Amino acid sequence: MVKWIYQKPGGTKTMTVTIKDVAKEAKLAVSTISKYMNGGKVRPKNEQIIKEVVERLGYRPNNFARGLRNSRSYTIALLTPNMEGEHSARMISSLEDQVKKMGCFLNICCYQDSIEHIKSYVEYLTEKNVDGIIVSPIKTTEDYLEPARRAGIPIVILEDTYGIENCDVLQVDCASASYQIVEHLIQQGHRKIAVIKGTEGMTTSRERLNGYLRVMEDYGYPVKEEFLIDGDYDYRSGYEGVMKLWQLGERPTALFVTNYHMSVGALVAINRLHIRVPEELSVVVFDDMTLSTIVRPRLTAVHQPLEELMEKACELIEKRMNGDFEGFPGKWRLKARIVYRDSVGKPQTESKRLESA
Amino acid sequence: MVKWIYQKPGGTKTMTVTIKDVAKEAKLAVSTISKYMNGGKVRPKNEQIIKEVVERLGYRPNNFARGLRNSRSYTIALLTPNMEGEHSARMISSLEDQVKKMGCFLNICCYQDSIEHIKSYVEYLTEKNVDGIIVSPIKTTEDYLEPARRAGIPIVILEDTYGIENCDVLQVDCASASYQIVEHLIQQGHRKIAVIKGTEGMTTSRERLNGYLRVMEDYGYPVKEEFLIDGDYDYRSGYEGVMKLWQLGERPTALFVTNYHMSVGALVAINRLHIRVPEELSVVVFDDMTLSTIVRPRLTAVHQPLEELMEKACELIEKRMNGDFEGFPGKWRLKARIVYRDSVGKPQTESKRLESA
DNA sequence: ATGAAAGCGCTAACAT
DNA sequence: ATGTTAGCGCTTTCAT
């Protein structure tokens, strides 16, 4: 009957205190205790007694037993490929708040860009009966989300679906944000605008590039092939992108870097080459992080609505959880906003400095 | 008997398939199925049958029921204050691997530097019966870990304990790493070495400063008060630190930045002021991240043994979980190593450039 | 408002 | 190797 679960360092033994123990000690029925524990009404006198006993015995309801009955875990899971960069940090921070508001906990699962990992995580989370899954997907044709879908767990996909169907998806409208920020450059008088592209094949990189391409087209300015620099959303390509650009016979007067990591790299290169911003080069970047404000000049940037994104994700999960499938499966696109700072100026007529370090 | 758990979008209903269903369908006993599911031996013929039935019915063991029996969740939790920086990313990546090796899953809980959050997370994890908790603590006198300790959940504290007792603790030997890296500077001929300090009151910042102070003392070089710059482990203080330093009448010839965030800031300032590294200023930093290698010159840095740290943490948890309390509660200090790159040179006799931007 | 008792799905001890 | 069965701790009818 008594279950010794743990040999404490000191040598004393501990046993789990169950709802039965509390009932016995309080001289009440198990069901009464249960009711009280779930916020039900009990006689004030009994409430006192129970409270005292629970406290004294240090009783905590067993989560497994509880889950076994009502199959809820009060947990929302986030499936993310990695934890790099402020982007993840900001997302998690917002999500944390939202999830707390739902009375749930957040279970962050980092699948390390591995298909194997994400598959086993989905199975794990399904077995755990999490209340919902928010996923930043990996590129694969496998439908790794199937177990969760079958178990009826609400799923929200962020950004790229890579072909996965039958899930709600949430995106940031990168195309229009890129359009706007490049348009800002144009309105300042820039024509020679370079762009460092994102990873080939990703929806976000395509959209961000498209935004650029479309303004140029709409304003009727030609796009120079050499100003379209390949990138892969990583530091190094930002660094090298600027290096390449500065070796060009005709240099651009403005640069649009399409994500945060690359903009760090680009800045390092810019400083290294002693390029003066915005005199010689105006710079705008996608993603607005701490760095944007600590760097001089501060960066004009696209600020992604990560808070709204997470809010909407939780809202959707709650809705689906409650059996409301209005608009399922749906796609929502949230607008980003541009934060104007000091890294954009008018182009100078002759700004080429030949003696750049 | 039949339990409708979820109203699927389509309108079809789903019911949970249990081990009993599998048994019935396979015409075998539940215990045989259970055995099979847990990797036990069954007759080859039956193995085939079970496999087929499990597949066909889409059976997945109920995690709650399982946990209710053996009170294990096969989950290791990481309690971390935030997700900022590559440090967290690297830690999580290593931990992920280790945890997988133990046949467990990693539950990352980000408590957002909030005492309230960490407290409720500990309770949550305790109720969830996680197999172990690894925690990067928050500064408080409250013993928020008590619920977990009482439940007998193995706990490993990383770095600073802020006074919490009765837990195993794992630290990186910052003092000796700092000593070594500053010693390297000295051996290259530097005497005027500045340091940007970490957050007041943290063990790590104290140790990193101490390492510096001790070499200087051991070599008999005086420490100039103006070369001790206050910092708070954040970007901005790195940036401003360099700015202050360069306004000094007598500038240092070498700089030791005591963490990653500050070194990003410092680099930005260095580039901004067109300070040539290592000709005018040799730079060494604590924490070795991607940036260290993409920046030119590449940075000489202290590389923290995050992999070993996580490995040791898991090892300890497994040990404690199995009732082995040898050396409990213990403290282990792992050695960091120095990665020598190109940011350190000999000091120049007269390198002050008065026209710095 | 309270109590008695049936099971949630699973594992493990025991019997065959 | 397989089958039978007693609970794990809890919630939830259904009586009282």
XYZ file of C-alpha atoms (C1' of nucleotides) in Angstrom:
746
model
C 0.000 0.000 0.000
C 2.700 2.390 0.972
C 4.955 3.222 -1.921
C 8.518 4.204 -1.269
C 9.449 6.282 -4.192
C 12.670 7.867 -3.331
C 15.684 7.379 -1.174
C 16.609 10.806 0.006
C 20.233 11.730 0.506
C 19.758 11.933 4.242
C 18.460 8.412 4.410
C 14.867 9.279 5.269
C 12.195 7.894 3.040
C 9.389 9.706 1.367
C 6.096 8.462 0.176
C 3.694 10.112 -2.125
C 0.766 11.673 -0.361
C -2.408 11.060 -2.266
C -5.890 12.421 -2.194
C -6.838 9.432 -0.057
C -4.405 10.434 2.632
C -5.870 13.885 2.702
C -9.389 12.472 2.893
C -8.490 10.183 5.744
C -6.714 12.910 7.645
C -9.555 15.362 7.111
C -12.158 12.721 7.854
C -13.924 13.517 4.620
C -14.635 11.686 1.396
C -12.165 11.580 -1.433
C -14.654 13.179 -3.735
C -15.016 16.160 -1.454
C -11.315 16.770 -1.527
C -11.303 16.421 -5.291
C -14.107 18.901 -5.587
C -12.308 21.380 -3.387
C -9.081 20.935 -5.317
C -10.889 21.798 -8.532
C -12.429 24.936 -7.164
C -15.776 23.406 -6.180
C -17.942 24.446 -3.269
C -17.528 22.823 0.119
C -18.756 23.760 3.567
C -16.639 26.643 4.905
C -15.659 24.613 7.949
C -14.459 21.780 5.742
C -12.658 24.174 3.499
C -10.568 25.209 6.454
C -9.823 21.663 7.416
C -8.870 20.595 3.919
C -6.694 23.597 3.385
C -4.836 22.876 6.576
C -4.366 19.187 5.844
C -3.239 19.778 2.273
C -0.713 22.260 3.525
C 0.518 20.078 6.361
C 0.865 16.945 4.274
C 2.223 18.850 1.329
C -0.273 17.276 -0.985
C -0.027 17.887 -4.722
C -2.398 16.258 -7.175
C -0.757 13.718 -9.404
C -0.673 15.056 -12.892
C -0.714 11.645 -14.536
C -3.788 10.470 -12.705
C -5.524 13.692 -13.498
C -4.579 13.549 -17.133
C -5.682 9.964 -17.325
C -9.160 11.131 -16.474
C -9.613 14.281 -18.469
C -6.888 13.903 -21.085
C -5.701 17.472 -20.931
C -2.157 18.482 -20.147
C -2.530 22.249 -19.982
C 0.547 22.492 -22.122
C 1.151 24.228 -25.421
C 4.198 23.114 -27.327
C 6.439 25.115 -29.589
C 8.395 23.147 -32.153
C 11.303 25.202 -33.330
C 14.322 24.288 -35.460
C 16.822 26.153 -33.296
C 17.258 28.787 -30.666
C 19.560 31.088 -32.517
C 19.074 34.769 -32.628
C 16.876 37.268 -30.977
C 14.064 36.224 -33.250
C 13.516 32.998 -31.327
C 13.992 34.823 -28.071
C 11.347 37.413 -28.865
C 8.953 34.801 -30.154
C 9.299 32.679 -27.076
C 8.938 35.618 -24.792
C 5.640 36.655 -26.369
C 4.404 33.126 -26.578
C 5.197 32.561 -22.960
C 2.925 35.433 -22.001
C 0.071 34.276 -24.191
C 0.258 30.712 -23.017
C 0.235 31.813 -19.412
C -2.899 33.796 -20.123
C -4.549 30.599 -21.295
C -3.682 29.017 -17.981
C -1.229 26.733 -19.702
C 2.482 26.085 -19.742
C 4.832 26.334 -22.648
C 6.903 23.375 -23.686
C 9.653 24.462 -26.014
C 11.000 21.695 -28.187
C 14.043 22.440 -30.234
C 14.429 19.902 -32.974
C 17.853 21.012 -34.150
C 16.947 21.124 -37.818
C 16.609 17.364 -37.776
C 13.738 15.539 -39.403
C 14.270 12.607 -37.084
C 14.000 14.849 -34.064
C 10.911 16.656 -35.178
C 9.201 13.378 -35.930
C 9.903 11.944 -32.541
C 8.925 15.193 -30.877
C 5.564 15.152 -32.564
C 4.999 11.620 -31.369
C 6.136 12.538 -27.912
C 3.875 15.564 -27.723
C 0.997 13.538 -29.040
C 1.496 10.942 -26.357
C 1.686 13.733 -23.834
C -1.681 15.005 -24.961
C -0.489 18.554 -25.301
C -3.336 20.967 -25.880
C -1.812 22.443 -28.983
C 1.306 22.605 -31.123
C 2.839 25.644 -32.765
C 5.443 24.705 -35.304
C 8.151 26.426 -37.299
C 8.460 23.736 -39.912
C 11.372 21.971 -41.455
C 11.727 21.466 -45.163
C 10.614 17.973 -45.999
C 7.883 16.226 -47.860
C 7.166 13.854 -44.995
C 4.017 14.610 -43.101
C 5.573 14.463 -39.671
C 2.544 16.137 -38.112
C 0.198 13.275 -38.849
C 0.251 11.638 -35.380
C -0.797 14.877 -33.739
C -3.437 15.556 -36.336
C -4.885 12.101 -35.867
C -5.053 12.611 -32.151
C -7.000 15.775 -32.826
C -4.394 18.117 -31.408
C -4.757 21.642 -32.786
C -1.750 22.635 -34.866
C -0.644 26.054 -36.042
C 2.108 26.337 -38.621
C 4.288 29.415 -38.731
C 5.418 30.873 -42.045
C 6.461 28.213 -44.516
C 4.324 25.073 -44.674
C 6.561 23.302 -47.201
C 3.479 21.671 -48.567
C 1.900 20.423 -45.372
C -1.866 20.639 -45.545
C -4.792 20.519 -43.204
C -3.388 22.891 -40.631
C -3.980 26.511 -39.786
C -1.099 28.681 -40.907
C 0.105 32.044 -39.747
C 2.426 34.257 -41.717
C 3.941 37.675 -41.612
C 3.308 39.602 -44.776
C 6.930 39.888 -45.784
C 6.227 40.940 -49.325
C 4.408 44.108 -48.438
C 6.822 44.997 -45.649
C 9.741 44.650 -48.040
C 7.876 46.657 -50.600
C 7.359 49.467 -48.149
C 10.870 49.626 -46.819
C 12.394 49.653 -50.293
C 9.818 52.197 -51.357
C 11.089 54.379 -48.522
C 14.553 54.130 -50.043
C 13.201 55.109 -53.440
C 11.356 58.065 -52.014
C 14.621 59.297 -50.546
C 15.968 59.360 -54.060
C 17.770 56.023 -54.301
C 17.847 54.143 -57.572
C 20.871 51.932 -57.137
C 19.518 49.640 -54.462
C 21.151 46.336 -53.691
C 19.579 43.451 -51.828
C 21.090 40.529 -49.960
C 18.728 37.643 -50.480
C 17.658 34.918 -48.097
C 17.924 31.177 -48.339
C 16.928 29.765 -51.688
C 13.576 28.018 -51.669
C 12.090 29.555 -48.564
C 8.789 31.352 -48.833
C 10.048 34.221 -46.724
C 13.098 34.848 -48.877
C 11.021 34.717 -52.014
C 8.537 37.189 -50.557
C 11.176 39.558 -49.305
C 12.868 39.591 -52.660
C 9.537 39.979 -54.422
C 8.722 43.035 -52.377
C 11.902 44.606 -53.678
C 11.329 43.497 -57.244
C 7.778 44.808 -57.254
C 8.552 48.346 -56.095
C 11.322 48.605 -58.588
C 8.939 47.480 -61.262
C 6.103 49.704 -60.100
C 8.389 52.728 -60.106
C 9.867 51.658 -63.399
C 13.488 51.373 -62.280
C 15.621 48.661 -63.785
C 16.992 45.976 -61.497
C 20.710 45.433 -61.884
C 21.673 41.799 -61.753
C 24.871 42.492 -59.771
C 22.844 44.153 -57.038
C 21.024 40.916 -56.298
C 23.347 39.165 -53.908
C 22.849 35.554 -52.902
C 22.541 34.930 -49.203
C 21.477 32.154 -46.874
C 20.106 34.010 -43.855
C 23.404 33.509 -42.053
C 26.024 35.982 -40.747
C 28.720 35.177 -43.216
C 26.636 35.775 -46.295
C 25.806 39.238 -45.002
C 29.467 39.979 -44.530
C 30.476 38.646 -47.879
C 27.550 40.278 -49.590
C 28.806 43.731 -48.668
C 32.341 42.788 -49.618
C 31.191 41.751 -53.077
C 29.064 44.827 -53.494
C 31.941 47.132 -52.700
C 34.145 45.566 -55.323
C 31.644 46.431 -58.005
C 32.575 49.095 -60.529
C 29.334 50.836 -59.835
C 28.383 50.647 -56.208
C 24.844 50.840 -54.871
C 23.763 53.809 -52.796
C 21.398 51.761 -50.689
C 21.221 48.226 -49.338
C 18.367 46.054 -48.183
C 19.448 43.118 -46.025
C 16.691 40.571 -45.734
C 17.237 39.216 -42.258
C 18.859 39.855 -38.946
C 21.804 37.479 -39.004
C 22.912 38.736 -42.350
C 22.598 42.317 -41.220
C 25.011 41.688 -38.369
C 27.480 40.333 -40.897
C 26.809 43.218 -43.249
C 27.427 45.761 -40.516
C 30.720 44.183 -39.618
C 31.781 44.416 -43.248
C 30.528 47.976 -43.539
C 32.543 49.040 -40.551
C 35.524 47.124 -41.750
C 35.440 48.899 -45.097
C 34.842 52.220 -43.347
C 31.712 52.751 -45.356
C 29.866 55.727 -43.953
C 26.188 55.140 -43.259
C 24.031 56.745 -44.500
C 26.307 59.127 -46.435
C 27.840 56.534 -48.680
C 25.314 53.794 -48.205
C 21.809 53.791 -46.823
C 20.950 50.578 -45.055
C 17.600 49.002 -44.270
C 17.112 45.571 -42.811
C 14.416 43.013 -42.297
C 14.012 42.152 -38.604
C 14.252 44.672 -35.852
C 16.427 43.636 -32.934
C 18.358 45.199 -30.096
C 21.307 45.726 -32.383
C 19.266 48.039 -34.584
C 19.111 50.582 -31.821
C 22.560 50.270 -30.312
C 24.422 50.616 -33.528
C 25.206 54.152 -34.776
C 23.454 55.141 -36.911
C 20.465 53.261 -35.658
C 18.897 51.027 -38.266
C 15.707 51.567 -40.198
C 14.110 48.161 -40.072
C 11.086 45.958 -40.606
C 9.604 45.125 -37.260
C 7.842 41.787 -37.341
C 4.622 41.531 -35.319
C 5.821 38.579 -33.290
C 3.566 39.392 -30.367
C 0.457 39.476 -32.526
C 1.605 36.346 -34.265
C 1.824 34.417 -31.025
C -1.405 35.872 -29.771
C -3.206 34.774 -32.890
C -1.619 31.331 -32.683
C -2.879 30.793 -29.153
C -6.274 32.165 -30.030
C -6.543 29.668 -32.863
C -5.472 26.766 -30.727
C -7.991 27.620 -28.064
C -10.702 27.909 -30.691
C -9.877 24.570 -32.304
C -9.537 22.948 -28.918
C -13.088 23.947 -28.170
C -14.308 22.376 -31.362
C -14.742 25.579 -33.303
C -13.511 24.888 -36.813
C -14.651 28.043 -38.451
C -12.479 28.745 -41.445
C -10.408 25.611 -41.023
C -7.863 25.172 -42.414
C -7.112 28.853 -42.755
C -4.235 31.112 -43.532
C -3.710 34.438 -41.816
C -1.177 37.048 -42.842
C -0.194 39.693 -40.337
C 1.238 43.048 -41.308
C 4.697 44.077 -40.224
C 5.549 47.701 -39.581
C 8.548 49.770 -40.550
C 10.580 51.495 -37.877
C 12.270 54.567 -39.291
C 15.621 55.454 -37.774
C 18.851 57.026 -38.999
C 20.421 54.638 -41.460
C 18.721 56.077 -44.501
C 19.680 59.323 -46.183
C 19.627 60.895 -49.629
C 22.068 59.416 -52.101
C 25.164 61.531 -52.677
C 26.014 62.440 -56.207
C 29.626 61.322 -56.013
C 30.365 59.282 -52.959
C 32.739 56.646 -54.223
C 35.854 56.611 -52.142
C 38.568 54.713 -53.857
C 40.808 54.362 -50.886
C 38.454 52.174 -48.839
C 40.622 50.062 -46.528
C -17.262 2.703 -22.727
C -16.509 4.555 -25.891
C -15.044 7.933 -25.225
C -15.529 10.695 -27.746
C -12.616 12.932 -27.297
C -12.586 15.200 -30.238
C -14.820 16.585 -32.902
C -12.742 16.525 -36.025
C -13.156 19.198 -38.667
C -14.664 16.738 -41.094
C -17.354 15.754 -38.686
C -16.106 12.242 -38.062
C -15.567 11.210 -34.520
C -12.512 9.631 -33.025
C -12.161 7.391 -30.084
C -9.034 6.505 -28.264
C -7.678 3.109 -29.082
C -6.312 1.419 -26.014
C -4.091 -1.509 -25.297
C -7.210 -3.553 -24.730
C -8.425 -2.935 -28.242
C -5.097 -4.091 -29.579
C -5.233 -7.184 -27.394
C -8.718 -8.057 -28.512
C -7.904 -7.496 -32.160
C -4.696 -9.504 -31.925
C -6.373 -12.183 -29.827
C -3.661 -11.873 -27.216
C -3.469 -10.731 -23.632
C -2.945 -7.118 -22.729
C 0.209 -7.957 -20.864
C 1.697 -9.425 -24.001
C 0.998 -6.240 -25.863
C 2.418 -4.221 -23.016
C 5.522 -6.343 -22.984
C 5.977 -5.914 -26.704
C 5.454 -2.187 -26.477
C 8.213 -1.951 -23.905
C 10.684 -3.886 -25.950
C 10.054 -7.278 -24.345
C 10.299 -10.617 -26.059
C 7.267 -12.161 -27.738
C 6.859 -15.041 -30.152
C 7.943 -13.909 -33.638
C 4.573 -14.793 -35.061
C 2.827 -12.690 -32.438
C 5.243 -9.875 -32.972
C 4.078 -9.705 -36.560
C 0.446 -9.710 -35.553
C 0.870 -7.046 -32.903
C 2.875 -4.837 -35.160
C 0.221 -5.054 -37.810
C -2.656 -4.369 -35.419
C -0.896 -1.470 -33.738
C -0.242 0.036 -37.123
C -3.737 -0.526 -38.412
C -5.502 0.782 -35.342
C -3.007 3.593 -34.913
C -2.445 2.671 -31.319
C -0.268 4.879 -29.138
C 0.267 4.188 -25.464
C -1.339 6.732 -23.195
C 1.374 8.656 -21.514
C -0.708 9.513 -18.473
C -1.616 5.937 -17.750
C 1.963 4.911 -18.162
C 3.195 7.665 -15.913
C 0.601 6.827 -13.344
C 2.142 3.400 -13.041
C 5.831 4.026 -13.041
C 5.893 7.723 -12.185
C 8.460 8.540 -14.789
C 7.952 11.047 -17.540
C 11.130 10.474 -19.509
C 11.570 14.194 -19.574
C 14.450 16.361 -18.465
C 13.635 20.003 -17.954
C 15.841 22.995 -18.497
C 14.906 26.095 -16.571
C 16.479 29.096 -18.203
C 15.954 32.823 -17.667
C 15.889 33.681 -21.380
C 16.772 32.521 -24.824
C 19.026 35.329 -25.847
C 22.293 34.767 -27.521
C 24.174 31.912 -28.948
C 25.069 30.815 -25.457
C 21.578 29.494 -24.825
C 21.456 28.074 -28.307
C 24.665 26.136 -27.873
C 23.668 24.938 -24.440
C 20.329 23.691 -25.647
C 21.836 22.030 -28.635
C 24.278 20.033 -26.520
C 21.706 19.272 -23.910
C 19.315 18.048 -26.527
C 21.858 15.480 -27.659
C 22.627 14.301 -24.159
C 19.019 14.007 -23.170
C 18.242 12.003 -26.289
C 21.052 9.646 -25.351
C 19.301 9.029 -22.043
C 16.184 8.086 -23.961
C 14.452 11.189 -22.685
C 13.007 14.379 -24.069
C 14.005 17.898 -23.258
C 11.468 20.337 -21.933
C 12.807 23.837 -22.180
C 11.145 26.265 -19.812
C 11.988 29.888 -20.207
C 11.052 31.800 -17.111
C 11.688 35.251 -18.514
C 13.731 36.447 -15.569
C 10.630 36.327 -13.430
C 10.562 34.848 -9.943
C 6.847 34.204 -10.260
C 7.382 32.264 -13.446
C 10.214 30.166 -12.165
C 8.231 29.277 -9.090
C 5.231 28.135 -11.041
C 7.446 26.264 -13.476
C 9.043 24.322 -10.676
C 5.635 23.370 -9.366
C 4.483 22.465 -12.817
C 7.519 20.302 -13.484
C 7.151 18.669 -10.126
C 3.575 17.769 -10.848
C 4.667 16.471 -14.216
C 7.153 14.185 -12.520
C 10.009 15.188 -14.741
C 13.022 12.980 -14.275
C 15.361 15.845 -13.595
C 15.729 19.599 -13.649
C 18.697 21.621 -14.838
C 18.447 25.210 -13.782
C 20.174 28.478 -14.587
C 19.060 30.264 -11.461
C 17.567 33.631 -10.824
C 18.805 35.945 -8.121
C 16.523 35.615 -5.147
C 16.612 34.378 -1.608
C 13.428 32.366 -2.017
C 13.950 28.647 -2.253
C 11.819 28.142 -5.325
C 13.265 24.681 -5.888
C 11.769 23.212 -2.726
C 8.734 21.499 -4.322
C 10.955 19.592 -6.706
C 13.417 18.720 -3.988
C 10.645 17.397 -1.800
C 9.368 15.255 -4.608
C 12.831 13.818 -4.915
C 13.498 15.150 -8.372
C 17.207 15.416 -9.107
C 18.300 19.003 -9.588
C 21.459 20.406 -11.107
C 22.228 24.083 -10.748
C 24.349 25.841 -13.346
C 26.877 28.480 -12.323
C 25.528 30.805 -9.678
C 23.480 29.250 -6.871
C 22.616 32.580 -5.246
C 22.631 30.780 -1.938
C 20.482 27.804 -2.762
C 21.684 24.714 -0.986
C 21.220 20.998 -1.174
C 21.647 20.693 -4.907
C 24.453 19.567 -7.142
C 26.101 22.488 -8.854
C 28.094 22.726 -12.046
C 30.319 25.617 -12.936
C 32.790 26.657 -15.551
C 36.074 27.721 -14.055
C 35.900 31.306 -15.235
C 38.635 32.537 -12.986
C 41.350 30.366 -14.416
C 40.196 30.856 -17.993
C 40.311 34.622 -17.537
C 43.678 34.311 -15.904
C 45.017 32.403 -18.878
C 43.667 34.651 -21.565
C 44.943 37.789 -19.888
C 48.244 36.054 -19.267
C 48.433 35.494 -23.009
C 48.087 39.235 -23.463
C 50.863 39.861 -20.975
C 53.118 37.377 -22.662
C 52.676 39.276 -25.902
C 54.060 42.290 -24.127
C 50.921 44.116 -23.051
C 50.840 46.024 -19.798
C 48.025 48.465 -20.376
C 45.155 46.018 -20.366
C 41.580 47.166 -19.937
C 38.655 45.003 -18.964
C 34.937 45.439 -19.426
C 33.323 43.887 -16.399
C 30.151 41.840 -16.127
C 27.041 42.416 -14.067
C 27.682 43.439 -10.495
C 27.009 40.702 -7.995
C 27.217 37.694 -10.253
C 29.671 34.968 -9.460
C 30.787 34.740 -13.053
C 31.586 38.434 -13.339
C 33.474 38.359 -10.089
C 35.486 35.366 -11.231
C 36.243 36.781 -14.634
C 37.457 39.999 -13.106
C 39.431 38.115 -10.496
C 41.259 36.158 -13.157
C 42.406 39.453 -14.618
C 43.302 40.941 -11.258
C 45.295 37.899 -10.231
C 47.536 37.731 -13.304
C 48.258 41.382 -13.028
C 49.176 40.882 -9.407
C 51.188 37.750 -10.053
C 53.190 39.507 -12.751
C 53.486 42.576 -10.578
C 51.825 45.032 -12.936
C 49.720 47.794 -11.454
C 46.028 47.872 -12.289
C 44.842 51.221 -13.531
C 41.466 52.161 -12.140
C 40.329 53.762 -15.433
C 40.925 50.505 -17.253
C 38.270 48.755 -15.156
C 35.086 49.521 -17.033
C 31.694 48.763 -15.572
C 29.470 46.553 -17.674
C 26.309 44.569 -17.312
C 26.756 41.695 -19.755
C 24.662 43.545 -22.317
C 25.483 44.909 -25.798
C 25.313 48.536 -24.943
C 27.805 48.407 -22.120
C 30.322 46.818 -24.457
C 29.817 49.605 -26.949
C 30.046 52.341 -24.388
C 32.954 50.689 -22.659
C 35.128 51.062 -25.733
C 33.907 54.612 -26.261
C 34.965 55.554 -22.741
C 38.291 53.822 -23.056
C 39.159 55.676 -26.223
C 38.525 59.028 -24.625
C 41.147 58.325 -22.005
C 44.364 60.315 -22.101
C 46.293 57.101 -21.976
C 44.653 54.365 -23.948
C 45.049 50.655 -23.288
C 46.843 48.461 -25.797
C 44.691 45.462 -25.053
C 41.129 44.782 -24.034
C 39.429 41.876 -22.309
C 35.656 41.796 -22.777
C 34.043 39.452 -20.300
C 31.111 38.125 -22.281
C 29.674 37.690 -25.699
C 26.972 40.322 -25.799
C 29.353 42.995 -24.663
C 31.924 41.926 -27.212
C 29.437 42.471 -30.024
C 28.894 45.971 -28.712
C 32.601 46.503 -28.281
C 33.301 45.422 -31.840
C 30.740 47.800 -33.204
C 32.397 50.635 -31.305
C 35.854 49.532 -32.394
C 34.837 49.570 -36.023
C 33.047 52.828 -35.589
C 36.162 54.462 -34.170
C 38.278 52.819 -36.861
C 40.457 51.247 -34.241
C 42.756 48.772 -35.924
C 42.841 45.336 -34.331
C 45.315 44.102 -33.276
C 47.699 46.929 -34.304
C 46.190 49.571 -32.075
C 44.266 47.327 -29.749
C 44.481 43.636 -29.026
C 41.141 42.148 -28.138
C 40.251 38.985 -26.254
C 36.775 37.973 -25.214
C 35.042 35.566 -22.915
C 32.660 33.294 -24.845
C 33.425 31.902 -28.219
C 30.616 32.208 -30.747
C 30.131 32.237 -34.474
C 30.933 35.919 -34.567
C 34.437 35.239 -33.287
C 35.291 33.499 -36.504
C 33.443 35.602 -39.033
C 34.831 38.890 -37.871
C 38.195 40.000 -39.273
C 40.498 39.627 -37.451
C 39.052 36.531 -35.894
C 38.802 36.747 -32.154
C 40.957 35.063 -29.545
C 38.411 33.838 -27.062
C 37.555 31.712 -24.057
C 35.615 28.720 -25.254
C 33.273 27.456 -22.579
C 32.892 23.679 -22.326
C 29.140 23.767 -22.756
C 29.006 20.272 -24.182
C 30.871 18.787 -21.234
C 28.753 20.836 -18.882
C 25.533 19.411 -20.244
C 26.978 15.929 -20.374
C 27.978 16.134 -16.740
C 24.568 17.521 -15.807
C 22.757 14.610 -17.405
C 25.183 12.147 -15.918
C 24.488 13.547 -12.469
C 20.751 13.456 -12.942
C 20.840 9.873 -14.060
C 22.996 8.980 -11.097
C 20.742 10.694 -8.573
C 17.669 9.261 -10.235
C 19.062 5.816 -9.608
C 19.540 6.556 -5.957
C 23.292 7.068 -6.086
C 24.045 10.014 -3.836
C 27.782 9.756 -3.827
C 29.233 13.171 -3.117
C 25.869 14.857 -2.748
C 25.514 17.752 -2.737
C 28.590 18.385 -4.819
C 30.177 21.130 -6.844
C 32.033 20.485 -10.057
C 34.098 23.040 -11.912
C 34.912 22.390 -15.552
C 37.861 23.946 -17.330
C 37.344 26.227 -20.285
C 39.881 26.400 -23.066
C 41.369 29.327 -24.919
C 41.060 29.506 -28.684
C 43.905 31.530 -30.128
C 43.119 33.495 -33.269
C 44.232 36.771 -34.807
C 42.989 39.541 -32.559
C 46.065 39.668 -30.382
C 49.375 41.194 -31.389
C 52.344 42.894 -29.795
C 51.661 46.356 -28.453
C 52.960 49.164 -30.657
C 55.229 51.716 -29.078
C 53.307 54.700 -30.329
C 49.985 53.819 -31.786
C 47.787 56.594 -30.635
C 46.033 58.123 -33.576
C 44.614 61.470 -32.684
C 42.357 61.740 -35.659
C 40.181 58.768 -34.765
C 36.711 59.398 -36.239
C -22.895 19.225 0.654
C -21.025 14.824 1.077
C -19.963 9.818 0.322
C -19.321 5.309 -2.237
C -17.656 3.329 -6.023
C -16.623 2.749 -10.948
C -13.228 3.161 -14.016
C -9.477 6.115 -17.104
C -5.147 2.925 -19.734
C -1.404 0.950 -18.303
C 2.298 -2.170 -15.942
C 3.907 -5.890 -13.256
C 3.351 -9.658 -10.167
C 1.738 -13.941 -10.351
C -0.094 -17.977 -12.298
C -0.281 -20.999 -16.202
C 5.808 -17.109 -23.669
C 1.365 -15.834 -22.473
C -2.774 -14.802 -19.636
C -5.184 -12.857 -15.408
C -5.702 -9.369 -12.502
C -4.761 -5.825 -8.998
C -4.023 -1.454 -8.506
C -1.461 3.545 -9.743
C -4.355 8.535 -8.061
C -7.732 10.826 -9.738
C -12.561 12.543 -11.379
C -17.231 11.774 -11.789
C -21.714 9.869 -11.661
C -25.131 8.443 -8.542
C -26.910 8.012 -4.047
C -27.688 9.932 0.335
